[in-house]
mmCIF file of N, CA and C in Angstrom:
data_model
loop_
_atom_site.group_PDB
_atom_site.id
_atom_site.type_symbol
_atom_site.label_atom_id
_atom_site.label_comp_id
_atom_site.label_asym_id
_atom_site.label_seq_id
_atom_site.Cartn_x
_atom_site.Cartn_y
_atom_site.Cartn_z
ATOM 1 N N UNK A 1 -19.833 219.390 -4.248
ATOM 2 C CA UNK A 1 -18.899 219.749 -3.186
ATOM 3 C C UNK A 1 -19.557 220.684 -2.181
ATOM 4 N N UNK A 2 -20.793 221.980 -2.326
ATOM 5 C CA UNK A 2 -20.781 222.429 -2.033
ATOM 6 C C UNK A 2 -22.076 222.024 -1.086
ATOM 7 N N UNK A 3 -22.784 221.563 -2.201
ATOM 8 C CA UNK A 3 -24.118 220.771 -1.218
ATOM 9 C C UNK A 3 -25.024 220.705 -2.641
ATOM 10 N N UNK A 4 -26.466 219.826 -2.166
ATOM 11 C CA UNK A 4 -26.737 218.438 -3.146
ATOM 12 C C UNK A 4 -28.154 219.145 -2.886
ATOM 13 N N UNK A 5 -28.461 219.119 -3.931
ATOM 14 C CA UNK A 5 -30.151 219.462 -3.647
ATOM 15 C C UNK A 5 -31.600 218.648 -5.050
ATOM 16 N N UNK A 6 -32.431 218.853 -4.495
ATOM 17 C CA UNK A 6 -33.376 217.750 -5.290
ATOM 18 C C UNK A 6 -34.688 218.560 -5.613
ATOM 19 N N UNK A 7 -35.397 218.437 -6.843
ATOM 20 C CA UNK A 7 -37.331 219.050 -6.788
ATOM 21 C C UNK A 7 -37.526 218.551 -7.738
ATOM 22 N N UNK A 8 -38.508 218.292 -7.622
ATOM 23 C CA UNK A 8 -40.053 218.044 -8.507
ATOM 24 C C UNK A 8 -40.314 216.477 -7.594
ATOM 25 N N UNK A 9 -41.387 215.544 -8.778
ATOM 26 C CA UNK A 9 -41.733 214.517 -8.324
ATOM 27 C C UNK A 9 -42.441 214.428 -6.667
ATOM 28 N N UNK A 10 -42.481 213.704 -5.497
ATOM 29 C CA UNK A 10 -42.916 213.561 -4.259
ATOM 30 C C UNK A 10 -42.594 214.991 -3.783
ATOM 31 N N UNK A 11 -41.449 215.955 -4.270
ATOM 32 C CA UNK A 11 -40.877 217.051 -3.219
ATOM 33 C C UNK A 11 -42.054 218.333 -3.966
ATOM 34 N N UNK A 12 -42.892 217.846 -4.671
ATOM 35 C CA UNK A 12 -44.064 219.167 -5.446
ATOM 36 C C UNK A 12 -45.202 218.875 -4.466
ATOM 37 N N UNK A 13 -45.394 217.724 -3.341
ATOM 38 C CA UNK A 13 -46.650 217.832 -2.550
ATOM 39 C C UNK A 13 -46.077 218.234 -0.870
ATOM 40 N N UNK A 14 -46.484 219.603 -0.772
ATOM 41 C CA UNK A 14 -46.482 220.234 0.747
ATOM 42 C C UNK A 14 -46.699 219.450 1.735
ATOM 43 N N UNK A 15 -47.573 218.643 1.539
ATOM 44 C CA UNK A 15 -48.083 217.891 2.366
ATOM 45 C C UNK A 15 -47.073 216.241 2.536
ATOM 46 N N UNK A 16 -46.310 216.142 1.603
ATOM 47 C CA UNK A 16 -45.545 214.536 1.464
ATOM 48 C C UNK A 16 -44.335 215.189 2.301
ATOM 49 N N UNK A 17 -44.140 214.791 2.998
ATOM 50 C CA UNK A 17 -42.257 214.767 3.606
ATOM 51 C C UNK A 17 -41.182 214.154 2.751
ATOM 52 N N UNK A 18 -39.646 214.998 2.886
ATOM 53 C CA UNK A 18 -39.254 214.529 2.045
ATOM 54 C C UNK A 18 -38.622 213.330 1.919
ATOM 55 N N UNK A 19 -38.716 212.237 1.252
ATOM 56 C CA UNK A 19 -38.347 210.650 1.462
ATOM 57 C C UNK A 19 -36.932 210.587 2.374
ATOM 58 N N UNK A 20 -36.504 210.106 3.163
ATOM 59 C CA UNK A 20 -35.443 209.781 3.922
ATOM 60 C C UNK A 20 -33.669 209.638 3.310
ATOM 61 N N UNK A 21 -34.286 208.440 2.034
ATOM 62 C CA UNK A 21 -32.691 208.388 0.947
ATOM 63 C C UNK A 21 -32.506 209.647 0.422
ATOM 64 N N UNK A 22 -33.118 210.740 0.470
ATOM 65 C CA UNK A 22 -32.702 211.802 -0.059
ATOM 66 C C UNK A 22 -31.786 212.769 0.350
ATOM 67 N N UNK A 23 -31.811 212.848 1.793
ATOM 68 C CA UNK A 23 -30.045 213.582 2.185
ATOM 69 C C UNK A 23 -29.247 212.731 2.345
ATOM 70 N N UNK A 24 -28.480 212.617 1.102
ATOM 71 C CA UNK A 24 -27.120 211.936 1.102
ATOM 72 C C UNK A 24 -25.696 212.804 1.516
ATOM 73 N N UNK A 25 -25.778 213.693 1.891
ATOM 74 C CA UNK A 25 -24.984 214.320 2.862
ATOM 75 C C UNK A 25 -24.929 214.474 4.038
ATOM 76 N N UNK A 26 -26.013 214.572 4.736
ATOM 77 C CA UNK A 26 -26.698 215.009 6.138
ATOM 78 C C UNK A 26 -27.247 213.834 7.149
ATOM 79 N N UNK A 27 -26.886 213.435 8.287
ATOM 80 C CA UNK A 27 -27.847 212.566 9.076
ATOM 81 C C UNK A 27 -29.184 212.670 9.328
ATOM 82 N N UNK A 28 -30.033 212.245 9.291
ATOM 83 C CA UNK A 28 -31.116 212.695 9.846
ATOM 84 C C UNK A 28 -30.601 213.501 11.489
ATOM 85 N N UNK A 29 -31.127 214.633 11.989
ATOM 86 C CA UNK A 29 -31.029 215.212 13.033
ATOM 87 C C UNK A 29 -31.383 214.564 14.574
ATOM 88 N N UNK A 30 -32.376 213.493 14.200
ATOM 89 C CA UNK A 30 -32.794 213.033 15.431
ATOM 90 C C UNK A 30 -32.109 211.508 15.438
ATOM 91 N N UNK A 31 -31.152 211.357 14.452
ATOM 92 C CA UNK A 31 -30.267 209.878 14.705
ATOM 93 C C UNK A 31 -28.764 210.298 14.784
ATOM 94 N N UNK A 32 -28.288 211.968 14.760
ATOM 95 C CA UNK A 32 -27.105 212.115 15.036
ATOM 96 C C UNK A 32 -26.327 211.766 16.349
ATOM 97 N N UNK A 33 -25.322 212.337 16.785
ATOM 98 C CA UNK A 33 -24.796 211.703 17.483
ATOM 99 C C UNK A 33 -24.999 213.263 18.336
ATOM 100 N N UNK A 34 -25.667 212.525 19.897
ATOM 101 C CA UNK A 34 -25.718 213.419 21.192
ATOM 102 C C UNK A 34 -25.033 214.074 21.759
ATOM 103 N N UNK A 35 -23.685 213.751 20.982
ATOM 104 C CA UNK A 35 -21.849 214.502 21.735
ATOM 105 C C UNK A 35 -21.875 215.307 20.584
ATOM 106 N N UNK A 36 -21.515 216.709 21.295
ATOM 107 C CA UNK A 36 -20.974 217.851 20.389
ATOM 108 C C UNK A 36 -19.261 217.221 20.149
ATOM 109 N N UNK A 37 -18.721 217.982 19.094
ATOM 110 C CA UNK A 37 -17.739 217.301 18.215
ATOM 111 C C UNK A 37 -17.342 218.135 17.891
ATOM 112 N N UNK A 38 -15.875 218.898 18.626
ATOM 113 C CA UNK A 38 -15.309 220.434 18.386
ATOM 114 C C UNK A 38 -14.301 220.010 17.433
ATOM 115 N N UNK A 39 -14.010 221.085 16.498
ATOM 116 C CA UNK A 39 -13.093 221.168 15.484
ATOM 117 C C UNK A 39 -11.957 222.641 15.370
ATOM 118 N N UNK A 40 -11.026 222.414 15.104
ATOM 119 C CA UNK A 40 -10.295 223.783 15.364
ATOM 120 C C UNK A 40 -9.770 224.191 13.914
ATOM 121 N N UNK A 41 -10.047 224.917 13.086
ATOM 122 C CA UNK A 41 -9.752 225.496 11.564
ATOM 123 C C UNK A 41 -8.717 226.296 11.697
ATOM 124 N N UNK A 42 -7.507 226.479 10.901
ATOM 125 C CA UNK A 42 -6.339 226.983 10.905
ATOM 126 C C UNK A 42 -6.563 228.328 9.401
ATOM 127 N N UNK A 43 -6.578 229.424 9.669
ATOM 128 C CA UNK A 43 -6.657 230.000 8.170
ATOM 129 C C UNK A 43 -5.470 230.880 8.568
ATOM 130 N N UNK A 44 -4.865 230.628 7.091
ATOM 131 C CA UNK A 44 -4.044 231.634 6.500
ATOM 132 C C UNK A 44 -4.625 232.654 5.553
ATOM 133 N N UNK A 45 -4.226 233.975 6.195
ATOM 134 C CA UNK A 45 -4.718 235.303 5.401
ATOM 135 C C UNK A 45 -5.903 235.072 4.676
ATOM 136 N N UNK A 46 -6.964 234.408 5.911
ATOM 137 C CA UNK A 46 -8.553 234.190 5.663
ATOM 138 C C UNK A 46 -8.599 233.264 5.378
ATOM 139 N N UNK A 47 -8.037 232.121 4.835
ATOM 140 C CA UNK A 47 -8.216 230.851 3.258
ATOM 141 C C UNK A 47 -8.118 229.830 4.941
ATOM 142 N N UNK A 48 -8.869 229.300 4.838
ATOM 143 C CA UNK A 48 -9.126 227.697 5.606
ATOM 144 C C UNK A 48 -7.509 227.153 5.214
ATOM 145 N N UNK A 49 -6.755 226.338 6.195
ATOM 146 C CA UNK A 49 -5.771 225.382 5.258
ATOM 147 C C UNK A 49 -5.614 224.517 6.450
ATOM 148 N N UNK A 50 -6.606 224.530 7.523
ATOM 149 C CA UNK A 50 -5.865 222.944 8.149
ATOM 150 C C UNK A 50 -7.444 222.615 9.447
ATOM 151 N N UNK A 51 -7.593 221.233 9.631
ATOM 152 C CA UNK A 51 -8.714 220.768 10.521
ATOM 153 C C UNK A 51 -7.663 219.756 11.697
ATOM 154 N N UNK A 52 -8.308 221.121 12.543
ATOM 155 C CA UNK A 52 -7.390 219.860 13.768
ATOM 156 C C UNK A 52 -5.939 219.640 13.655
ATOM 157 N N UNK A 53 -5.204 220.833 12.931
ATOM 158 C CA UNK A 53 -3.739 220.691 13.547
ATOM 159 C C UNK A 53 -3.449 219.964 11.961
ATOM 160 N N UNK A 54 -4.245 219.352 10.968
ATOM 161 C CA UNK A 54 -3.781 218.774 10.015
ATOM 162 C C UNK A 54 -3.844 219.525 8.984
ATOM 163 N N UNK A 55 -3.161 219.912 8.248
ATOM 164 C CA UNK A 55 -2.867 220.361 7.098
ATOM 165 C C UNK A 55 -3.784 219.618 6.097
ATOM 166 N N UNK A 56 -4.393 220.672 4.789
ATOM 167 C CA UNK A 56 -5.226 219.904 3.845
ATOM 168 C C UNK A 56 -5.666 221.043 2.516
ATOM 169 N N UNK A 57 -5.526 220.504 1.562
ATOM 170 C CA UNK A 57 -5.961 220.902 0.220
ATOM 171 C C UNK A 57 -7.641 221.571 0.442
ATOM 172 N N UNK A 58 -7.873 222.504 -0.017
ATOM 173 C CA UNK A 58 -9.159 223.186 -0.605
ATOM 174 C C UNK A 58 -9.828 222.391 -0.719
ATOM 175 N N UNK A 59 -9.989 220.958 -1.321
ATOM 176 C CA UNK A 59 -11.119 220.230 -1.919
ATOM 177 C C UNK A 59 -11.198 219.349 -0.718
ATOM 178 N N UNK A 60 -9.708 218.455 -0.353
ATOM 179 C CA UNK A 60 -10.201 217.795 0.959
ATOM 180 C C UNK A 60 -10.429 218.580 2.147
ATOM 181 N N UNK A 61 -10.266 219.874 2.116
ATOM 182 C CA UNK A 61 -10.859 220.236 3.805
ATOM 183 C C UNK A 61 -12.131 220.381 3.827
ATOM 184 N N UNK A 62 -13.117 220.959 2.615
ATOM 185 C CA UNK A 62 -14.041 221.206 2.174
ATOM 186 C C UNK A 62 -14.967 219.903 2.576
ATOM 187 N N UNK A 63 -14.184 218.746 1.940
ATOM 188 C CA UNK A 63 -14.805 217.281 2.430
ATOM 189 C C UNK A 63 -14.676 216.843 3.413
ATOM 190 N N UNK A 64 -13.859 217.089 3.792
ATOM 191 C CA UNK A 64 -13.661 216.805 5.099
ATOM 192 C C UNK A 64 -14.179 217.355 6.548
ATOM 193 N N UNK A 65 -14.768 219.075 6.274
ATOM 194 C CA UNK A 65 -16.103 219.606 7.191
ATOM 195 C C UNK A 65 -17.007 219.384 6.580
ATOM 196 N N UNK A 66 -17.651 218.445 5.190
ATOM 197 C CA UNK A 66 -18.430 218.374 5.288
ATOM 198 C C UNK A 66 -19.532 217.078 5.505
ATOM 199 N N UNK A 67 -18.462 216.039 5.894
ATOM 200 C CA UNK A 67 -18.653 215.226 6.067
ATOM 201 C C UNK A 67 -18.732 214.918 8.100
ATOM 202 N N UNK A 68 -17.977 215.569 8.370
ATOM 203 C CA UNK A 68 -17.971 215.882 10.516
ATOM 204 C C UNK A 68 -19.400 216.667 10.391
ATOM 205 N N UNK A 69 -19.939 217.656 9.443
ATOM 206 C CA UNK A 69 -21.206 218.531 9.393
ATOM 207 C C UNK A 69 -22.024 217.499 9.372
ATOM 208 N N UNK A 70 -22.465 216.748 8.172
ATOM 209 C CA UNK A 70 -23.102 216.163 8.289
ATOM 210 C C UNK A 70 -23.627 215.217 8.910
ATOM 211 N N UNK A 71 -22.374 214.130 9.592
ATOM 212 C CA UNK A 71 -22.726 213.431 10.943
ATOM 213 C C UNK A 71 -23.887 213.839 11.554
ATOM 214 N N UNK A 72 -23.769 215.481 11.682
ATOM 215 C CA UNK A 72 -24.257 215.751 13.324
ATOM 216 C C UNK A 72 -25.508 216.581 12.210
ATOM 217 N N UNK A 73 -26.047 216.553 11.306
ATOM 218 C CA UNK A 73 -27.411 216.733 10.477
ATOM 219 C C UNK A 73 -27.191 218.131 10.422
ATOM 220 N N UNK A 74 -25.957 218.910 10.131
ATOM 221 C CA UNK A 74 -25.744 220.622 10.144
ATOM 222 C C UNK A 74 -26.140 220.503 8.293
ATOM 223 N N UNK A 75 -26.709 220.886 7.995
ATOM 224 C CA UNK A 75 -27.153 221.810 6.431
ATOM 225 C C UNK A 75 -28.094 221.629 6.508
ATOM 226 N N UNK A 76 -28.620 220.786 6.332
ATOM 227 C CA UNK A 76 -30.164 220.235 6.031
ATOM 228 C C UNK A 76 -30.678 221.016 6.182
ATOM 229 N N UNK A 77 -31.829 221.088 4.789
ATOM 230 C CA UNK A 77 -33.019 222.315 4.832
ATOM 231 C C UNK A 77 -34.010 221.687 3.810
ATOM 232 N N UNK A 78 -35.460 221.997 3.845
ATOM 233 C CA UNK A 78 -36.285 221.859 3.279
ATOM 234 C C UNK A 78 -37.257 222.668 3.091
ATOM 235 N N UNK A 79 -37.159 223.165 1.698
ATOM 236 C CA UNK A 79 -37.570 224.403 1.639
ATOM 237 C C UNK A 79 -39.006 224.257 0.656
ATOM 238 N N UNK A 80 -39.937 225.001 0.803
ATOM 239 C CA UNK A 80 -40.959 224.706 -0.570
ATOM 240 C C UNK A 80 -41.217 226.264 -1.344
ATOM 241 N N UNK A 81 -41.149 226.186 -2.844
ATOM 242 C CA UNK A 81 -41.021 227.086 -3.477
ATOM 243 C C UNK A 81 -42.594 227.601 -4.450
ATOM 244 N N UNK A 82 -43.378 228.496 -4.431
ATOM 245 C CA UNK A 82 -44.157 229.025 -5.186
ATOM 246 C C UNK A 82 -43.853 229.706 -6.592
#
């Protein structure tokens, strides 16, 4: 739910990029979409509870920004660890 992450195998050589099928959350950044894509979040006493005027459960709003995020390639990171 929160985000998906992967190591060892191809992701242990600095030098290999990381294979493409591997962000299954995220667009690649340079095939997203060129239109920014505004969203308006409703919180009650801090707590998220609505996208765009719609009302929604903890788990689906959660999925539901993180799936408009990912469209547009927002998390994605690739990090290498010593």
């Amino acid at each position: 739910l929160w985000h998906c992450s992967h190591e060892g195998g191809v992701l242990e050589d600095p030098a290999s990029p990381p294979p493409a099928d591997l962000f299954v959350l995220t667009a690649d950044p340079s095939h997203a979409p060129n239109v920014a894509e505004e969203v308006t979040i409703r919180f009650d006493a801090g707590v998220p509870v609505a996208v765009d005027g719609v009302p929604e459960g903890p788990v689906r709003l959660i999925e539901h920004l993180n799936a408009l995020a990912g469209r547009h390639g927002v998390g994605r990171a690739d990090v290498v660890e010593d």
